[in-house]
mmCIF file of C-alpha atoms and ligand atoms in Angstrom:
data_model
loop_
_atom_site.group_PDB
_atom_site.id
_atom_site.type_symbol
_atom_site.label_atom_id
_atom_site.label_comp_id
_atom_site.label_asym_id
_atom_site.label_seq_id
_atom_site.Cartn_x
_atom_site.Cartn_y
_atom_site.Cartn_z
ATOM 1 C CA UNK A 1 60.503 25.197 27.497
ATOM 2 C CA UNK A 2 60.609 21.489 27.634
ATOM 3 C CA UNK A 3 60.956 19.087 29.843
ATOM 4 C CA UNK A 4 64.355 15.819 29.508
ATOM 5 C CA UNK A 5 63.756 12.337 30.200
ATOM 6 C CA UNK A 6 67.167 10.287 29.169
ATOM 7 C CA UNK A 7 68.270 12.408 27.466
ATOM 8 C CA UNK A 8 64.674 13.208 24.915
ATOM 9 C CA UNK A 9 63.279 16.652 24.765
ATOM 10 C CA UNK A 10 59.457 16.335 25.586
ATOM 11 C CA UNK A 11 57.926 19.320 23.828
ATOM 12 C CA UNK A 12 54.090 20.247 25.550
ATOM 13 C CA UNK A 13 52.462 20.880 22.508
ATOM 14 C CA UNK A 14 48.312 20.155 24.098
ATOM 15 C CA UNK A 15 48.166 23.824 24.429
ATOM 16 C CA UNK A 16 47.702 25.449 20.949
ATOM 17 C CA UNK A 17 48.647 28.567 21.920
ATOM 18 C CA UNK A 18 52.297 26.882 22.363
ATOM 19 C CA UNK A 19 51.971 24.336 19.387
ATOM 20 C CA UNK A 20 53.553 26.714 16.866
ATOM 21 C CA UNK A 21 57.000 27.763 19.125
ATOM 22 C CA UNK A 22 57.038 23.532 19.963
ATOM 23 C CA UNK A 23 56.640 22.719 16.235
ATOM 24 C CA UNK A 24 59.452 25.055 15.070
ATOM 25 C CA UNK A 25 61.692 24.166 17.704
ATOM 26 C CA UNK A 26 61.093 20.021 16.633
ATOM 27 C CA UNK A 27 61.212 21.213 13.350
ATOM 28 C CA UNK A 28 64.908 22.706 13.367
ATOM 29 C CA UNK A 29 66.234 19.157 15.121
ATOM 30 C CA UNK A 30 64.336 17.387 11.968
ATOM 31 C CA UNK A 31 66.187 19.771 9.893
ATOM 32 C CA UNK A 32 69.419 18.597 11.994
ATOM 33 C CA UNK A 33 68.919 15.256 11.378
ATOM 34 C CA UNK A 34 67.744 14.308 14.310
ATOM 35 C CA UNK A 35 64.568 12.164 15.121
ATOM 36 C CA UNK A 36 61.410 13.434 16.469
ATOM 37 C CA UNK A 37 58.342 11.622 17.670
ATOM 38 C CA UNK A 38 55.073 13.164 17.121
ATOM 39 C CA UNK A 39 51.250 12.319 17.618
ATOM 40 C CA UNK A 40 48.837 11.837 14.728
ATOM 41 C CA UNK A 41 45.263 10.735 14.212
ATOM 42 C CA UNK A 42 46.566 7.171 14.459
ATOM 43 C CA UNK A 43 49.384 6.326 16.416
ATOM 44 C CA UNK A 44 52.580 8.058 17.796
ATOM 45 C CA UNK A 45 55.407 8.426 14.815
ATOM 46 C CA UNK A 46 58.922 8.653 14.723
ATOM 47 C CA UNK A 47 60.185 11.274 11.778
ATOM 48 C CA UNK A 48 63.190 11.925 10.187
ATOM 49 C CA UNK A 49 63.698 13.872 7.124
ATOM 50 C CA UNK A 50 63.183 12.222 3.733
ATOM 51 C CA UNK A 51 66.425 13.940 2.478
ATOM 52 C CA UNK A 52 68.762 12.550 5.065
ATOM 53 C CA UNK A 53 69.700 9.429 4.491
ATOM 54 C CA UNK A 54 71.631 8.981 7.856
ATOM 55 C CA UNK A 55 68.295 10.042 9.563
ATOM 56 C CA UNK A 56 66.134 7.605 8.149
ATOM 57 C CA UNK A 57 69.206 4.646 9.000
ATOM 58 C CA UNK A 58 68.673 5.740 12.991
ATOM 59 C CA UNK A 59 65.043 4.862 12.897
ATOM 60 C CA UNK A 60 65.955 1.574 11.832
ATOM 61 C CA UNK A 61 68.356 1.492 14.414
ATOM 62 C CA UNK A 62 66.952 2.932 17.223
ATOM 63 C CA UNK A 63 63.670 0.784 16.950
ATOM 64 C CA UNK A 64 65.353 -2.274 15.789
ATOM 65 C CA UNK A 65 63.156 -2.292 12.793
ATOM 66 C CA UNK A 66 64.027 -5.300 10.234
ATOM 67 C CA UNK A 67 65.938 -2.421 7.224
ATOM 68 C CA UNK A 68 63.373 -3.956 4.454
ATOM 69 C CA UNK A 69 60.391 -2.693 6.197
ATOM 70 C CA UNK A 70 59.621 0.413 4.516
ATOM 71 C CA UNK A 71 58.599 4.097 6.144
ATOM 72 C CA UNK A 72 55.618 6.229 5.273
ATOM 73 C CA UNK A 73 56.045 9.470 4.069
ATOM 74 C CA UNK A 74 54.529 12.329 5.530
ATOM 75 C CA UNK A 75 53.510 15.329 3.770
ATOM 76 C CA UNK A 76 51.924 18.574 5.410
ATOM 77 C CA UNK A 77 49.563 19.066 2.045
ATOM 78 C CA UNK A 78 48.119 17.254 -0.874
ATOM 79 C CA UNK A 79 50.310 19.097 -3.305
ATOM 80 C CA UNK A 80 53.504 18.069 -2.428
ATOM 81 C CA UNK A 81 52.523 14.800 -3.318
ATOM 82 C CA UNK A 82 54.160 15.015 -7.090
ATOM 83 C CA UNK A 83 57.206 15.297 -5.466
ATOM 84 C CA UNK A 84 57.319 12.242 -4.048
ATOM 85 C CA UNK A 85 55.417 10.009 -6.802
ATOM 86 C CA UNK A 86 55.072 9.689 -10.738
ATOM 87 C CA UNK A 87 52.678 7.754 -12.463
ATOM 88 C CA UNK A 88 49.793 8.843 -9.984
ATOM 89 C CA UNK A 89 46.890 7.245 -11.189
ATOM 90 C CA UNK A 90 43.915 9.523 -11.286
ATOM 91 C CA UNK A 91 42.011 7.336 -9.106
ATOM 92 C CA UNK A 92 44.731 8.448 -6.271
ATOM 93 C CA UNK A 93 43.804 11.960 -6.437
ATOM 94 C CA UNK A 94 40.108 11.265 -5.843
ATOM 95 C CA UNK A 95 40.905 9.305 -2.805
ATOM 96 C CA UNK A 96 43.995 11.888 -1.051
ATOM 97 C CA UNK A 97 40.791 14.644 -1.976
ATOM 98 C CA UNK A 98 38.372 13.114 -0.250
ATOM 99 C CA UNK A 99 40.224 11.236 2.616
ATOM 100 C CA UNK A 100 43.271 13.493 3.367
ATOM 101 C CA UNK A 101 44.762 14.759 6.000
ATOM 102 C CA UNK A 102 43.639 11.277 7.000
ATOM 103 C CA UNK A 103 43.897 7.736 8.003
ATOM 104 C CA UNK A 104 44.745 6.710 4.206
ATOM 105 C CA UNK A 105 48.226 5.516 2.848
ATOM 106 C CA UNK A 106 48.865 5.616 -0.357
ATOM 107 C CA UNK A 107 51.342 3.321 -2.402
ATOM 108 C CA UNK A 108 52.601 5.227 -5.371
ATOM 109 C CA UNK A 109 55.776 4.079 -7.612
ATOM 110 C CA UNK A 110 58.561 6.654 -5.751
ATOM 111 C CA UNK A 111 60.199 8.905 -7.758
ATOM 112 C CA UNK A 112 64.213 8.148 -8.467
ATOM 113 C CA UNK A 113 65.308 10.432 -5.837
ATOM 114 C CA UNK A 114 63.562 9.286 -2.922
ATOM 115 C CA UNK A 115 66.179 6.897 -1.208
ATOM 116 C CA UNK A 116 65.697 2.963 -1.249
ATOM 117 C CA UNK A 117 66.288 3.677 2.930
ATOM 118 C CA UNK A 118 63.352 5.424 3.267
ATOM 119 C CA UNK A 119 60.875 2.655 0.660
ATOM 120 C CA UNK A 120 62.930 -0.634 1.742
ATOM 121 C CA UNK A 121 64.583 -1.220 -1.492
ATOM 122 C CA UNK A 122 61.250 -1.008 -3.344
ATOM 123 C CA UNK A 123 59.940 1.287 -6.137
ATOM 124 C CA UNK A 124 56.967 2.274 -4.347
ATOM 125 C CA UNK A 125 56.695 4.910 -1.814
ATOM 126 C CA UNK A 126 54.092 5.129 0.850
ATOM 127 C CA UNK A 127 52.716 8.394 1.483
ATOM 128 C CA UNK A 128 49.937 10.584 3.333
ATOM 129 C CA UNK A 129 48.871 13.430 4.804
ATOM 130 C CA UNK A 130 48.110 12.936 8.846
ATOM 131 C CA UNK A 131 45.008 14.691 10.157
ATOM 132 C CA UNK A 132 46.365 16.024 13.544
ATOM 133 C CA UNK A 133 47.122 19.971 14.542
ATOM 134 C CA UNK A 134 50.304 19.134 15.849
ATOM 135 C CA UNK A 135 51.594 16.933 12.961
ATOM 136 C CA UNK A 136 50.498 19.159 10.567
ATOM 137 C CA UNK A 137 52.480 22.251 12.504
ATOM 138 C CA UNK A 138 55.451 20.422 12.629
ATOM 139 C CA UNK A 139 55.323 19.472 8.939
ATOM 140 C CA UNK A 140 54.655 23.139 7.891
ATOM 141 C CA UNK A 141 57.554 24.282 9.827
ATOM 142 C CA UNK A 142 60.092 21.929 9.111
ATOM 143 C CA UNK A 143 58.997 22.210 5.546
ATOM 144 C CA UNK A 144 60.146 18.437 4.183
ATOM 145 C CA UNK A 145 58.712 15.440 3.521
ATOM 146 C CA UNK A 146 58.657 13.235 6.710
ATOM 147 C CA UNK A 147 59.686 9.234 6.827
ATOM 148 C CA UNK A 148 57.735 8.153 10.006
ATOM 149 C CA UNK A 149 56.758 4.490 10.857
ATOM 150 C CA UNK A 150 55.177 4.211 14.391
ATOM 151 C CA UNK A 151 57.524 5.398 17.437
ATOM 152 C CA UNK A 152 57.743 2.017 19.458
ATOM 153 C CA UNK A 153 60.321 -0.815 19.706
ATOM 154 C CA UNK A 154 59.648 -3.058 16.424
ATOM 155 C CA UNK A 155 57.368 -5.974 17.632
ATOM 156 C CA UNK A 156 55.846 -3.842 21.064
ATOM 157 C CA UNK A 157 52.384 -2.389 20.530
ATOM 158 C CA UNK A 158 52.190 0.755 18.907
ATOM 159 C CA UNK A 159 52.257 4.218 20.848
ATOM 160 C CA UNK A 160 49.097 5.996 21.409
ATOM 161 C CA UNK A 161 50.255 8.373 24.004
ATOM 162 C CA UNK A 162 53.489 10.561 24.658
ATOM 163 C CA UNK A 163 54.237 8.300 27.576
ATOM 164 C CA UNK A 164 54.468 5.095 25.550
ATOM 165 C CA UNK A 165 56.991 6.049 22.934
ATOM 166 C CA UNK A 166 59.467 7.367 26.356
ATOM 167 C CA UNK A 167 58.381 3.844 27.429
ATOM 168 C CA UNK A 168 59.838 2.594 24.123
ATOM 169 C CA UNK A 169 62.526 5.150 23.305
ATOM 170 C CA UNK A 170 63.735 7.783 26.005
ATOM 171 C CA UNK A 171 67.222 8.472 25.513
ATOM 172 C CA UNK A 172 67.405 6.874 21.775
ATOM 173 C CA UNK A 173 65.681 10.126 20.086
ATOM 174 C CA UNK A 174 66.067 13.904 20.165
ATOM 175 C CA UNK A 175 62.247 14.408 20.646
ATOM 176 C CA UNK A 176 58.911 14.068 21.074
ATOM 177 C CA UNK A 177 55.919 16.565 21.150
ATOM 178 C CA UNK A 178 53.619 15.532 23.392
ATOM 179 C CA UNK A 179 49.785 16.526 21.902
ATOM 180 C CA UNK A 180 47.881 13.903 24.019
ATOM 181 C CA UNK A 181 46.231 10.449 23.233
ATOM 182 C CA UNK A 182 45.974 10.220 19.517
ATOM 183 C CA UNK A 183 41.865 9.563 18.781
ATOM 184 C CA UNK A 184 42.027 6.566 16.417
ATOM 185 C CA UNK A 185 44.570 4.032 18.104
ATOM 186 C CA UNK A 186 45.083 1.911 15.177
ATOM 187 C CA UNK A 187 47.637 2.735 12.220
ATOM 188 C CA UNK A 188 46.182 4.197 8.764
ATOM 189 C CA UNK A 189 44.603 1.892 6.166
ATOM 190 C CA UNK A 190 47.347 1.479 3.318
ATOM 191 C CA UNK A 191 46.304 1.142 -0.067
ATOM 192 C CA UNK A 192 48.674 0.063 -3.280
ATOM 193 C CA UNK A 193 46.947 1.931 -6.271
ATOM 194 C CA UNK A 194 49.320 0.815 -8.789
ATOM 195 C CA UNK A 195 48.676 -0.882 -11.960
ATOM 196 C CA UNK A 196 45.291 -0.447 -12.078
ATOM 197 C CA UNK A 197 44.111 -1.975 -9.138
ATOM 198 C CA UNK A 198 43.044 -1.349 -5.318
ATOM 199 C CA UNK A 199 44.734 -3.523 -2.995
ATOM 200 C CA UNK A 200 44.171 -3.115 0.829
ATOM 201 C CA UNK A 201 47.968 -4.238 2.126
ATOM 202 C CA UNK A 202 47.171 -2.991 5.763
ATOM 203 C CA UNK A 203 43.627 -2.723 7.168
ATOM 204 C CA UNK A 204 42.729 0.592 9.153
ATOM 205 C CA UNK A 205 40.017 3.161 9.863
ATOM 206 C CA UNK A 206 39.287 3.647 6.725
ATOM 207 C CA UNK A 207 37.323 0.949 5.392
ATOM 208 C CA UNK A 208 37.232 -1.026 1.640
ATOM 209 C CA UNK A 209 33.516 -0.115 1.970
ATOM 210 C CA UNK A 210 34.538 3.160 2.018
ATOM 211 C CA UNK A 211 37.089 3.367 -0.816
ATOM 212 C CA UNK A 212 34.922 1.099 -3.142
ATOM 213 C CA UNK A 213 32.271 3.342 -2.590
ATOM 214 C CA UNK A 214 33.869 6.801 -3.581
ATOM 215 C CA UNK A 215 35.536 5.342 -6.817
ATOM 216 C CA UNK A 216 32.527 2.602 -7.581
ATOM 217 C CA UNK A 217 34.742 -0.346 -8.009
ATOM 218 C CA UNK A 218 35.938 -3.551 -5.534
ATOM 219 C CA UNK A 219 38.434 -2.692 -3.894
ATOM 220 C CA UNK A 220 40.525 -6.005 -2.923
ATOM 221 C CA UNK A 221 41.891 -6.708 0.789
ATOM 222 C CA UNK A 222 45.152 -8.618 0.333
ATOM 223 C CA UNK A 223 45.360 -11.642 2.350
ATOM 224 C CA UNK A 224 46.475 -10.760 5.400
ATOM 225 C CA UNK A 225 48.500 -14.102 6.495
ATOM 226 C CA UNK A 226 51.920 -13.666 5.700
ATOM 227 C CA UNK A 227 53.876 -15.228 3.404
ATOM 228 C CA UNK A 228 57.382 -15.382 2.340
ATOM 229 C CA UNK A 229 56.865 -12.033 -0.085
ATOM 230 C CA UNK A 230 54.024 -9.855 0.812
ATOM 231 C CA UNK A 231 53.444 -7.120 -1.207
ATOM 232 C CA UNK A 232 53.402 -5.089 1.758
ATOM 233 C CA UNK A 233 56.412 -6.213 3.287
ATOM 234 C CA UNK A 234 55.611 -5.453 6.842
ATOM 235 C CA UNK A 235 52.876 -8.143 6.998
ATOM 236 C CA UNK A 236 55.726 -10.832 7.482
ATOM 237 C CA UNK A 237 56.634 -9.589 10.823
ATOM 238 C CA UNK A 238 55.394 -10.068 14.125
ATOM 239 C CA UNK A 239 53.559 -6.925 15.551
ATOM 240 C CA UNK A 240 51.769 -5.105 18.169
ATOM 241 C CA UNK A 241 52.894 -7.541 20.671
ATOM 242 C CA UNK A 242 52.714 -7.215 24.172
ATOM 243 C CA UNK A 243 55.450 -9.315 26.425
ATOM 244 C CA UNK A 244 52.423 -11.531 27.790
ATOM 245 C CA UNK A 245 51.303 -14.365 25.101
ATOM 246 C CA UNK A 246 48.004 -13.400 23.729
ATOM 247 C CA UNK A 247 45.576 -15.693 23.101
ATOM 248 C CA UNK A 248 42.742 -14.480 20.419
ATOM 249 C CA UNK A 249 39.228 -16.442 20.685
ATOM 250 C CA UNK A 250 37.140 -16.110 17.501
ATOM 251 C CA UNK A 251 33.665 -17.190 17.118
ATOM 252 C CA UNK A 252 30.153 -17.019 17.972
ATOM 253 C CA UNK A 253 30.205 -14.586 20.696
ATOM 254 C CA UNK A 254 28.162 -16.783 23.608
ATOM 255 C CA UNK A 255 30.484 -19.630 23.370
ATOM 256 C CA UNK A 256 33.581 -17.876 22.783
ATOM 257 C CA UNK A 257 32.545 -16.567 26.619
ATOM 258 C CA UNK A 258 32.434 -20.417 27.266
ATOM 259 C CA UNK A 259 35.180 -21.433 26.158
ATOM 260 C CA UNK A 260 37.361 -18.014 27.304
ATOM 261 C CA UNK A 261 35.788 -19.062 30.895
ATOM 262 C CA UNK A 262 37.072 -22.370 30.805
ATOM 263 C CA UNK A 263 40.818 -21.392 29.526
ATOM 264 C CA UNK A 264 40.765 -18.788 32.316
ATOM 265 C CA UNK A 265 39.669 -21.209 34.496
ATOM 266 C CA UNK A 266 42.703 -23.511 34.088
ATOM 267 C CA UNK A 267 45.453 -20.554 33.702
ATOM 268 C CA UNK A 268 44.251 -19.763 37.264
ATOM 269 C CA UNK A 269 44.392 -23.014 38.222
ATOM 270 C CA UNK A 270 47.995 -23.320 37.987
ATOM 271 C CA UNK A 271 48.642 -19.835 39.716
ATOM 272 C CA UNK A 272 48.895 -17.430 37.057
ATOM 273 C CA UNK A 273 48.201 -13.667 36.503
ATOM 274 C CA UNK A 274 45.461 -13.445 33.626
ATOM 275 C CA UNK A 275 44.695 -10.488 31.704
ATOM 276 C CA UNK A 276 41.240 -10.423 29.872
ATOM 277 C CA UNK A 277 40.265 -7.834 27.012
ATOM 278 C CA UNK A 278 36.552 -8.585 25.867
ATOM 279 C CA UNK A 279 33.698 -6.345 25.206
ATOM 280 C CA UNK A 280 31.183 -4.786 27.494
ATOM 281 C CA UNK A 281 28.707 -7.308 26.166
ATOM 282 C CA UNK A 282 30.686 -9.974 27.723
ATOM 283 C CA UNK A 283 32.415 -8.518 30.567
ATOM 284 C CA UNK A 284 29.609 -9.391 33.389
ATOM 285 C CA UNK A 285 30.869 -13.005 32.930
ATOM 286 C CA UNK A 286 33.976 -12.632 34.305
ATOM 287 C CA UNK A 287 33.512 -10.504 37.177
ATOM 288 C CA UNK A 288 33.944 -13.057 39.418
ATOM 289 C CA UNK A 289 37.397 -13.887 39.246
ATOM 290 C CA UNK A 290 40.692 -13.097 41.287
ATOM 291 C CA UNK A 291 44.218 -13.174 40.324
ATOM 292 C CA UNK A 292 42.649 -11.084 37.006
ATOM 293 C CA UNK A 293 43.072 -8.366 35.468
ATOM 294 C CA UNK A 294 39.976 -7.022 33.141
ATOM 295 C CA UNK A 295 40.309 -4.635 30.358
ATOM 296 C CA UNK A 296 36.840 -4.119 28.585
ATOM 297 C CA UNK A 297 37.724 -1.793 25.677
ATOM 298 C CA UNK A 298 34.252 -0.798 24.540
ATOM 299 C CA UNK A 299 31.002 -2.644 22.948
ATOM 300 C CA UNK A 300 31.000 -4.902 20.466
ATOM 301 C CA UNK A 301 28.991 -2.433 18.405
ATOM 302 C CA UNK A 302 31.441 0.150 18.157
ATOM 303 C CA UNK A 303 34.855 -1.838 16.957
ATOM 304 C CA UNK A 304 36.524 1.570 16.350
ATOM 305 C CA UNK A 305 36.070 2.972 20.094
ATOM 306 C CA UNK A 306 37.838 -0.685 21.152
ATOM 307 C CA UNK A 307 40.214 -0.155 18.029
ATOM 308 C CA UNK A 308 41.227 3.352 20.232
ATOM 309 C CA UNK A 309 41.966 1.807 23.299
ATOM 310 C CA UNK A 310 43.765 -1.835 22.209
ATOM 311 C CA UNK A 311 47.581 -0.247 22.183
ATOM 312 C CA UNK A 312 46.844 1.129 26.225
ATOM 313 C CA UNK A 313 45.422 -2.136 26.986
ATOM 314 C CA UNK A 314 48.318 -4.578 25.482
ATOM 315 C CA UNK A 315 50.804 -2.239 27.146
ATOM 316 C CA UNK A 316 48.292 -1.943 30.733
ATOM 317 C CA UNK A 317 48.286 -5.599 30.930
ATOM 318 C CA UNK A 318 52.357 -5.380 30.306
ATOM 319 C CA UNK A 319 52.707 -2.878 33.597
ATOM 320 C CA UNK A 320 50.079 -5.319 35.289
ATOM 321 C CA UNK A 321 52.219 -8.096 34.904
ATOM 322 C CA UNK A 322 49.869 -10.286 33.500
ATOM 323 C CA UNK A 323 51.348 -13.734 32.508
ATOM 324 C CA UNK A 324 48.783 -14.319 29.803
ATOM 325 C CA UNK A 325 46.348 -12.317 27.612
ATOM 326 C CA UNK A 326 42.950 -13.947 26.894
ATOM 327 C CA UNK A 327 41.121 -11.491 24.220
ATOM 328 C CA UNK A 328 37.532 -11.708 22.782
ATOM 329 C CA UNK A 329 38.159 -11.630 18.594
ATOM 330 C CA UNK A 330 35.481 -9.045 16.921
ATOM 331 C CA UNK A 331 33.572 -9.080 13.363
ATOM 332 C CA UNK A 332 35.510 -8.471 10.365
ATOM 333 C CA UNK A 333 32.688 -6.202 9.358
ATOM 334 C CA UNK A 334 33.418 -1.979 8.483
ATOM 335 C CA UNK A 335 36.112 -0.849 11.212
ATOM 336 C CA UNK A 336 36.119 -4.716 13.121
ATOM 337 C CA UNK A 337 38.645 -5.544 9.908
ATOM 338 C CA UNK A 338 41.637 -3.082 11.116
ATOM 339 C CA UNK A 339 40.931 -4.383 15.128
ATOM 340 C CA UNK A 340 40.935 -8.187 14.615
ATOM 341 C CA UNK A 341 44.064 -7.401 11.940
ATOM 342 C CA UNK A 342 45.846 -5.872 15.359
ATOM 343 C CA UNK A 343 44.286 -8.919 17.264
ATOM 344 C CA UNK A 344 45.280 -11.331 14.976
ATOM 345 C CA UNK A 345 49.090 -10.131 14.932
ATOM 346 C CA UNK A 346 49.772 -9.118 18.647
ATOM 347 C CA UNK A 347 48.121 -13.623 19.043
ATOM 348 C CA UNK A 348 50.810 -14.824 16.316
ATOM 349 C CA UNK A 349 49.676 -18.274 16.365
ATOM 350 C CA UNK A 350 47.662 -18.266 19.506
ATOM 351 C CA UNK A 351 44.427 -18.016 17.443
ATOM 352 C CA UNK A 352 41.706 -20.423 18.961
ATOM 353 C CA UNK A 353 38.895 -20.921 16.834
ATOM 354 C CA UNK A 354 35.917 -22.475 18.486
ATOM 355 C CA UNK A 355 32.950 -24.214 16.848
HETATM 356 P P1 LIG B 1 54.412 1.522 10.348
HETATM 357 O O1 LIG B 1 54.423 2.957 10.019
HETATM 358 O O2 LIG B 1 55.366 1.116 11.429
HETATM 359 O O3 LIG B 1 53.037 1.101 10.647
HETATM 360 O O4 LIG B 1 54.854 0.748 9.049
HETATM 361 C C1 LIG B 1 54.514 1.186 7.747
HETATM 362 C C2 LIG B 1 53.696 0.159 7.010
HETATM 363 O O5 LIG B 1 53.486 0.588 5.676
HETATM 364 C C3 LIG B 1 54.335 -1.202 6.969
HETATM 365 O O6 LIG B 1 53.367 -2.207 7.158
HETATM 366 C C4 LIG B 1 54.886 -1.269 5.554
HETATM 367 O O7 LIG B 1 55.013 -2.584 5.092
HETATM 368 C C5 LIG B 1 53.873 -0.435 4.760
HETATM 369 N N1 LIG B 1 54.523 0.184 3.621
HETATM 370 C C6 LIG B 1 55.316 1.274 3.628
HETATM 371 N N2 LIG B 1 55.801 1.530 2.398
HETATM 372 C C7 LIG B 1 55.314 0.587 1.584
HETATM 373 C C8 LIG B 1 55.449 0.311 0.193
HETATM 374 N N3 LIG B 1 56.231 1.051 -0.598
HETATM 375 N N4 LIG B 1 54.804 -0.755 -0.304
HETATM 376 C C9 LIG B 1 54.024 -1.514 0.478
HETATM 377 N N5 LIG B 1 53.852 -1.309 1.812
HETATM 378 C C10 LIG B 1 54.486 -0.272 2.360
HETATM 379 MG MG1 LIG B 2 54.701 0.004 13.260
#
């Protein structure tokens, strides 16, 4: 019924006529509390139940996650949402009734019982509903609220197929059910709705546009830099990294080429493997080249399709054994904001702006 690598069950769960037996089975391990990896819209997560404490410790553990990091909740349904949260601002339940199951976080003040494991200490707890069959069917059947942050080693790009969280974790989890490549590639937007404002702390799919737009007020994006106290504290950490160094060029798109060309040029020079991720717009100028490995991820006029395929391609360039990453930066604009976020943090300082 399922196939063992290391030591982790992988559960087939593409064929729906199958999901339901896979989903109880995961389900009853979750119960057990054991961990189980599982596809949503966004990226690959690793669960344990809310309600076990111990649980919720081993994802720390087994992804070497820094413990004040806190988890996102999962929920299989809107209503289960007062369970988790008090205080929930009206404004909240227009945006989980329009956007979930969906690519939208919310941060709520956590009610007493949910542990300080699970929220990092804080007295907010992140929650949503994820908008994927297979999610969903495990949710249902396991019938608790889910802590899941993304199923990769803290630091490594995040998992968009079954294949990369084994990469990641075979033999440190019970589980994961394997429902394909997830369709939006980039983790869910999260938004603190506390205290009477809209704060963006992570960008994703979801856009500011988007929520300003549904509740007719500006919605603010937090500063994405980090500093010594974010409010969101994962922004303080290195992410999304592949082992290569990544170097990000932002800019006017014609001489970013340039200037990509001429970096390229002198990384070959001294006998290195280059991996390049631009768009299809700018891909025709580096054909030429050997000793390279090219990744074009989609057009620059559709930031979301390259958003989809950016995990693959860090990890790709990581199997091609690429010594360096050059990638072509995007527009901030609608869903560019959540890819050049990604960019920005896989290139820690490697940022190269040119005039
Ligand atoms: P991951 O699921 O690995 O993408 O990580 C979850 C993200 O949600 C991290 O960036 C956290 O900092 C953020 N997050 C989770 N809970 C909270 C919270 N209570 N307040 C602010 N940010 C949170
Ligand atoms: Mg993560």
């Amino acid at each position: 019924m399922a196939i063992i690598v290391d030591g982790t069950l992988v559960f087939n769960a593409r064929d729906p006529v199958v999901l339901e037996e896979k989903a109880v089975a995961a389900a009853e391990l979750l119960r057990q509390g054991k961990l189980v990896a599982f596809p949503t819209e966004t990226v690959y997560g690793l669960g344990a139940s809310v309600r076990d404490e111990r649980a919720v410790s081993r994802i720390f553990e087994v992804k070497g996650r820094p413990v004040d990091n806190p988890l996102i909740v999962h929920l299989s349904d809107i209503s289960e949402l007062p369970g988790l949260a008090r205080n929930i601002p009206a404004e909240a339940w227009t945006l989980a009734r329009r956007f979930w199951p969906g690519p939208l976080t919310l941060v709520l003040e956590k009610k007493p019982w949910v542990p300080g494991v699970v929220t990092g200490g804080l007295d907010s707890v992140a929650v949503r509903v994820p908008d994927h069959p297979v999610a969903l069917a495990l949710l249902r059947a396991a019938e608790l609220p889910v802590a899941a942050p993304s199923a990769n080693i803290s630091g490594r790009p995040s998992p968009t197929t079954a294949d990369h969280v084994l990469a990641d974790l075979a033999g440190r989890i019970s589980a994961v059910l394997d429902g394909g490549p997830c369709d939006i590639g980039v983790e869910s937007t999260v938004l603190d709705v506390r205290g009477g404002r809209l704060r963006i702390l992570r960008p994703g799919s979801i856009t500011p546009q988007e929520i300003a737009g549904l509740l007719q007020r500006k919605c603010e994006i937090v500063e994405l830099s980090a500093d010594k106290n974010p409010p969101s504290p994962g922004l303080k950490y290195r992410h999304y990294a592949p082992r290569a160094p990544l170097y990000l060029f932002l800019g006017e798109p014609g001489k970013v080429t340039v200037k990509m060309q001429e970096e390229l040029e002198t990384w070959l020079s001294r006998g290195k493997k280059a991996g390049l991720l631009v768009t299809l717009e700018s891909a025709k100028a580096f054909s030429g080249y050997r000793n390279v490995e090219l990744i074009v991820p989609g057009s620059r006029d559709d930031p979301a399709a390259m958003a989809a395929r950016l995990y693959a391609a860090l990890r790709e360039f990581d199997a091609r054994r690429v010594d360096v990453i050059l990638a072509e930066g995007c527009s901030p604009k609608g869903a560019g904001l959540a890819l050049l976020n990604r960019l920005q943090k896989a290139a820690g300082e490697n940022i190269v702006q040119v005039e």
